[in-house]
XYZ file of C-alpha atoms in Angstrom:
291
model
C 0.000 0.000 0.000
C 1.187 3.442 -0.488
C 2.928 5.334 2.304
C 1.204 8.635 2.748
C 2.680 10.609 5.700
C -0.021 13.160 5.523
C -2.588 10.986 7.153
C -0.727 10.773 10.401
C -1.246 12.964 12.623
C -0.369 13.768 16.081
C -1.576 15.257 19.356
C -0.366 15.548 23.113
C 0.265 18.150 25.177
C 4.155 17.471 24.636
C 3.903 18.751 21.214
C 2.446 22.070 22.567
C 4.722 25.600 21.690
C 4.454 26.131 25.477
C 2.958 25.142 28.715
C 5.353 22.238 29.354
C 7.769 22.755 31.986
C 10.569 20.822 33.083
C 10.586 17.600 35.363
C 7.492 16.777 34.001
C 6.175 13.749 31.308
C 5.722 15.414 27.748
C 3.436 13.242 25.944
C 1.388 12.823 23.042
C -0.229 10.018 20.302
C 0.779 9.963 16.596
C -2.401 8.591 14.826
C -0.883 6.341 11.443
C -4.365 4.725 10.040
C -4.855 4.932 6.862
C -1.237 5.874 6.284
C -0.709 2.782 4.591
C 2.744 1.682 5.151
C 5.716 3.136 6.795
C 8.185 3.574 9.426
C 7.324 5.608 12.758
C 10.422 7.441 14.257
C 10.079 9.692 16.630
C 12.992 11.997 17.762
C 13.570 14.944 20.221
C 16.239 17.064 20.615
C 17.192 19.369 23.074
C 19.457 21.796 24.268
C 21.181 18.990 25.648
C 21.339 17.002 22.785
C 18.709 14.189 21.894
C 16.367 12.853 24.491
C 15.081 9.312 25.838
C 11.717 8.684 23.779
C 9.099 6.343 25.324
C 7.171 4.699 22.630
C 4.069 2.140 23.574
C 1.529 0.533 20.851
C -1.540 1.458 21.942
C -3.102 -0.660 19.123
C -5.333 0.256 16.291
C -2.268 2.200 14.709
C -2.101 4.760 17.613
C 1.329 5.169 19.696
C 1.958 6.733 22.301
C 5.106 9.289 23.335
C 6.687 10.489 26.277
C 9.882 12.671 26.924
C 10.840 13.774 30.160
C 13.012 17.115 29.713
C 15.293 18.224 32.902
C 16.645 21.466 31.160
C 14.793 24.163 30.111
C 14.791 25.913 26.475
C 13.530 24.530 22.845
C 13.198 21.081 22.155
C 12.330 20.072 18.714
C 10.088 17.130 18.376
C 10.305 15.395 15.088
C 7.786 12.454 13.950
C 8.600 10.836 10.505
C 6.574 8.213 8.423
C 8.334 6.032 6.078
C 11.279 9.015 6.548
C 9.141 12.029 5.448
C 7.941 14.430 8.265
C 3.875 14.466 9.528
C 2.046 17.384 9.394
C 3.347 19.787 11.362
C 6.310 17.904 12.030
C 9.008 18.775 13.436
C 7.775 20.708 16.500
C 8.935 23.031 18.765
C 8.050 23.356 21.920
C 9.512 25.756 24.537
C 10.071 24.532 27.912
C 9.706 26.255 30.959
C 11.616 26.227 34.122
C 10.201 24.376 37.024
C 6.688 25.208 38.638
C 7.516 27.623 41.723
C 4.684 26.796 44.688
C 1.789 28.078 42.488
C -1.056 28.341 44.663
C -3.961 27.945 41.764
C -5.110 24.613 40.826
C -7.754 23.680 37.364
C -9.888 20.301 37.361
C -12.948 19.688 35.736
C -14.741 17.717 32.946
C -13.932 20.455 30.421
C -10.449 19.893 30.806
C -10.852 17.028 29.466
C -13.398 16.776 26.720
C -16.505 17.743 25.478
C -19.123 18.215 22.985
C -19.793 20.502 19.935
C -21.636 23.057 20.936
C -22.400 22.897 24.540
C -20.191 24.259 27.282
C -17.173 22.394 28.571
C -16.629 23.683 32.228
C -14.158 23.457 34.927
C -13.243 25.092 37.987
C -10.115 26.889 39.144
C -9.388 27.165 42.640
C -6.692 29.463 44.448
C -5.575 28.438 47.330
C -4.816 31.425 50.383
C -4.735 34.802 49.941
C -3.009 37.104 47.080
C -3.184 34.635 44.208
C -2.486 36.755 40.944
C -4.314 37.340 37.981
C -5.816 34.024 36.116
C -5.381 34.275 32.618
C -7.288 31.830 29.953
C -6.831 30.411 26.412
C -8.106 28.113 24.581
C -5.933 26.830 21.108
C -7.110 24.387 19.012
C -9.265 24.278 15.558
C -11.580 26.613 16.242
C -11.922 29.999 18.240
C -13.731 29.496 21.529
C -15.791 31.581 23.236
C -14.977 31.523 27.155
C -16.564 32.830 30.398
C -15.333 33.285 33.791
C -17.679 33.271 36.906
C -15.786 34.327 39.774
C -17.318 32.721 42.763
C -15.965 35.153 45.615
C -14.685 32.330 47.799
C -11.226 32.157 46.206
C -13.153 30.097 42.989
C -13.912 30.608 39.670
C -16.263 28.173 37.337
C -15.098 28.715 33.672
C -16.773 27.519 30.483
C -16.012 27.243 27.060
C -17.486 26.417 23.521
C -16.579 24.752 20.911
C -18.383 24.894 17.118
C -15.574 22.248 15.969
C -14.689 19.007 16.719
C -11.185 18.144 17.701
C -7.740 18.381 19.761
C -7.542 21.945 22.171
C -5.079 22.939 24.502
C -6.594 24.463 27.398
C -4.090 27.181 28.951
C -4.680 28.128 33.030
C -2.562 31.156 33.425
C -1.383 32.760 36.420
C 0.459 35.913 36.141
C 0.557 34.719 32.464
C 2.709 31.911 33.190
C 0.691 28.494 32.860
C -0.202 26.250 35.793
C 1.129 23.019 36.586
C -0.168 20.452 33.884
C -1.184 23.609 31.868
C -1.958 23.444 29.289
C -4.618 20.827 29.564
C -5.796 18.783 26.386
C -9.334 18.372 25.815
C -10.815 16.046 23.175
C -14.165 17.621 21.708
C -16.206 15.205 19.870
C -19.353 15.844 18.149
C -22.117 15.371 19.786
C -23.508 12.268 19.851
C -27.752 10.983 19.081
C -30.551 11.657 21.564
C -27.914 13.836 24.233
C -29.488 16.355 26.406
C -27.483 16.767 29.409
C -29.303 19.540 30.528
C -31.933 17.566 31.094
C -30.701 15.318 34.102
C -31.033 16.534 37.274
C -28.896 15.651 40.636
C -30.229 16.310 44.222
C -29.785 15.287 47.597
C -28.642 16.130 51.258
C -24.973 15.201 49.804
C -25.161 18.587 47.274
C -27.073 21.020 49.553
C -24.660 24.239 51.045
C -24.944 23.224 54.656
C -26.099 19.881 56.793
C -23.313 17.657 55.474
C -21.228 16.497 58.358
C -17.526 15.410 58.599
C -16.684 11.422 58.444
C -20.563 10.323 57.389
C -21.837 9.080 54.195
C -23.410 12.465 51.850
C -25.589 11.363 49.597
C -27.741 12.182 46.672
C -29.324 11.118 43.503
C -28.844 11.307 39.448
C -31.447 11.158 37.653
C -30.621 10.982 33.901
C -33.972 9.286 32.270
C -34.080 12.165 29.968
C -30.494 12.662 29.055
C -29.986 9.686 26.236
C -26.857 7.281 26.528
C -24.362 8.554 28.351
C -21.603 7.676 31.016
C -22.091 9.756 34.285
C -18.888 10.913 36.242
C -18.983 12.565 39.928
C -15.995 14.144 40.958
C -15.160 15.686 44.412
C -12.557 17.536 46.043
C -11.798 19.322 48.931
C -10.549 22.593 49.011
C -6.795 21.921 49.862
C -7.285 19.945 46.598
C -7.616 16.311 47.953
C -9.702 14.052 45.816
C -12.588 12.488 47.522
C -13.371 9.139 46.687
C -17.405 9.014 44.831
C -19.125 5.887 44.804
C -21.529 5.700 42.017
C -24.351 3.123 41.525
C -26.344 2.550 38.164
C -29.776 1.856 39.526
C -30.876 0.411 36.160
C -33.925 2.371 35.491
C -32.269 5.854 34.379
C -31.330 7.023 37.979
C -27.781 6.356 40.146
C -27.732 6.534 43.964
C -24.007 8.707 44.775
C -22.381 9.186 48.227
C -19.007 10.311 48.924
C -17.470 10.558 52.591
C -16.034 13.923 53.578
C -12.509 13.317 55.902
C -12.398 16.977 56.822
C -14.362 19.923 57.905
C -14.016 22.324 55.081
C -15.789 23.304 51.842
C -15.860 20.409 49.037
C -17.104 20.651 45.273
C -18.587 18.177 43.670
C -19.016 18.233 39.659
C -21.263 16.243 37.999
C -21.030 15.488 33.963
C -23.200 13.353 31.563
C -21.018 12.408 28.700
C -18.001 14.927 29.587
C -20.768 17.788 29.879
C -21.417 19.772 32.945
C -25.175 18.910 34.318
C -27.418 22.187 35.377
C -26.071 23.295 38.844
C -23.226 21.829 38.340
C -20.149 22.380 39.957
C -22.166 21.720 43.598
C -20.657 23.573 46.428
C -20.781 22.120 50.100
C -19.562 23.213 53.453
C -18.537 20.283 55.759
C -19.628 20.648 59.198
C -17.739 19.103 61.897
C -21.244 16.944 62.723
């Protein structure tokens, strides 16, 4: 079969112009279906000369790449098939120097993924007092629209939208310099048959502002009979930025019973997304009571 180099493409937040710093994994995926045949290579060089490259076969002609650079400057990433360069290729990305104690953190479905035309949302949280100015971008295939709702509480919920699918690069700036594991990459698909996430509806003691208490079950309910086929995700932190484990459970008539146990006394958030999409009221805000 003929080799055609300009059907691979790749995508990873290691390939990114900037955002990667150093002692952290640079990654990304070169895509080769439908390339026919060919040689991969993959090669970075940096100002130190050329780098350790982690390749693994993710199968279905997709491999995955990961550098780990320990000196800051330009690295040039170059990604050959059958020894002509991929689109794009080579790359250069600049990296930064190490992550100083930032004190603002980003998590969220939208970080993630997402789906033409409705918002993708997360939340950025600043830890203590005197924080800086946040700063967001949003690079990728087509221009995105974003909003900012500053919560007052040291908290922001931010949403974006997408009119095309595809690979973006969400940047969290502080100060204008990015945030650890800035920026994040979020796949946006199209949106799939019969999805209306606005349509299901979470409630419960386990989501209200006040009356959940420290070290006891909080608990509440999905119910996504109207939202189509979709996988449902509840995430929870605290805010010193601990995960809290959720438990989920698929009642099997369109609703899920949720509970999560708070360790400590302070205010948690809890998102909750149907298909990588933020559900009405969602991020949930919750003051733990010592009980």
């Amino acid at each position: 079969s003929m080799c055609n180099p300009s059907a691979c493409r790749a995508v990873g937040r290691g390939l990114q112009p900037k955002g990667v710093r150093v002692k952290e994994t640079a990654d990304f995926k070169v895509y080769t279906k439908g390339a026919g045949s060919g040689e991969l290579k993959v090669t970075v060089k940096g100002p130190k000369g050329e780098e350790r490259v982690k390749q693994k076969d993710l199968g279905d002609g997709v491999y995955g790449f990961e550098y780990y650079p320990m000196v800051p400057g330009t690295y040039i990433v170059t990604i050959t098939w059958g020894g002509q360069n991929i689109g794009r290729s080579p790359f250069e990305v600049k990296v930064g120097t190490e992550c100083g104690n930032q004190k603002v953190r980003a998590w969220g479905p939208g970080l993630e993924g997402g789906v033409v035309g409705k918002s993708a949302d997360f939340v950025v949280e600043a830890i203590g007092d005197d924080v800086g100015t946040l700063g967001f971008s949003v690079e990728g295939p087509s221009q995105a629209k974003i909003e900012c709702d500053d919560k007052g509480d040291g908290s922001c919920d931010v949403r974006y939208w997408q009119q095309e699918a595809g690979e973006y690069a969400v940047h969290v700036l502080c100060n204008s310099e990015d945030i650890r594991l800035s920026p994040f990459m979020a796949d946006i698909r199209d949106a799939p048959q019969d999805f209306h996430p606005d349509r299901v509806k979470a409630r419960g003691p386990g989501l209200e502002k006040t009356g959940v208490a420290v070290n006891k079950p909080a608990e509440f309910t999905v119910d996504a009979k109207h939202g189509g086929k979709a996988p449902l995700r509840v995430q929870v932190q605290d805010n010193e930025g601990c995960p809290v484990e959720a438990l989920v459970k698929d009642n099997g008539n369109g609703t899920y019973s949720c509970s999560y146990v708070p360790r400590k006394p302070v205010k948690h958030t809890a998102m909750v997304s149907w298909g990588g999409v933020s559900i009405p009221n969602s991020p949930f805000r919750v003051n733990v009571g010592a009980g």
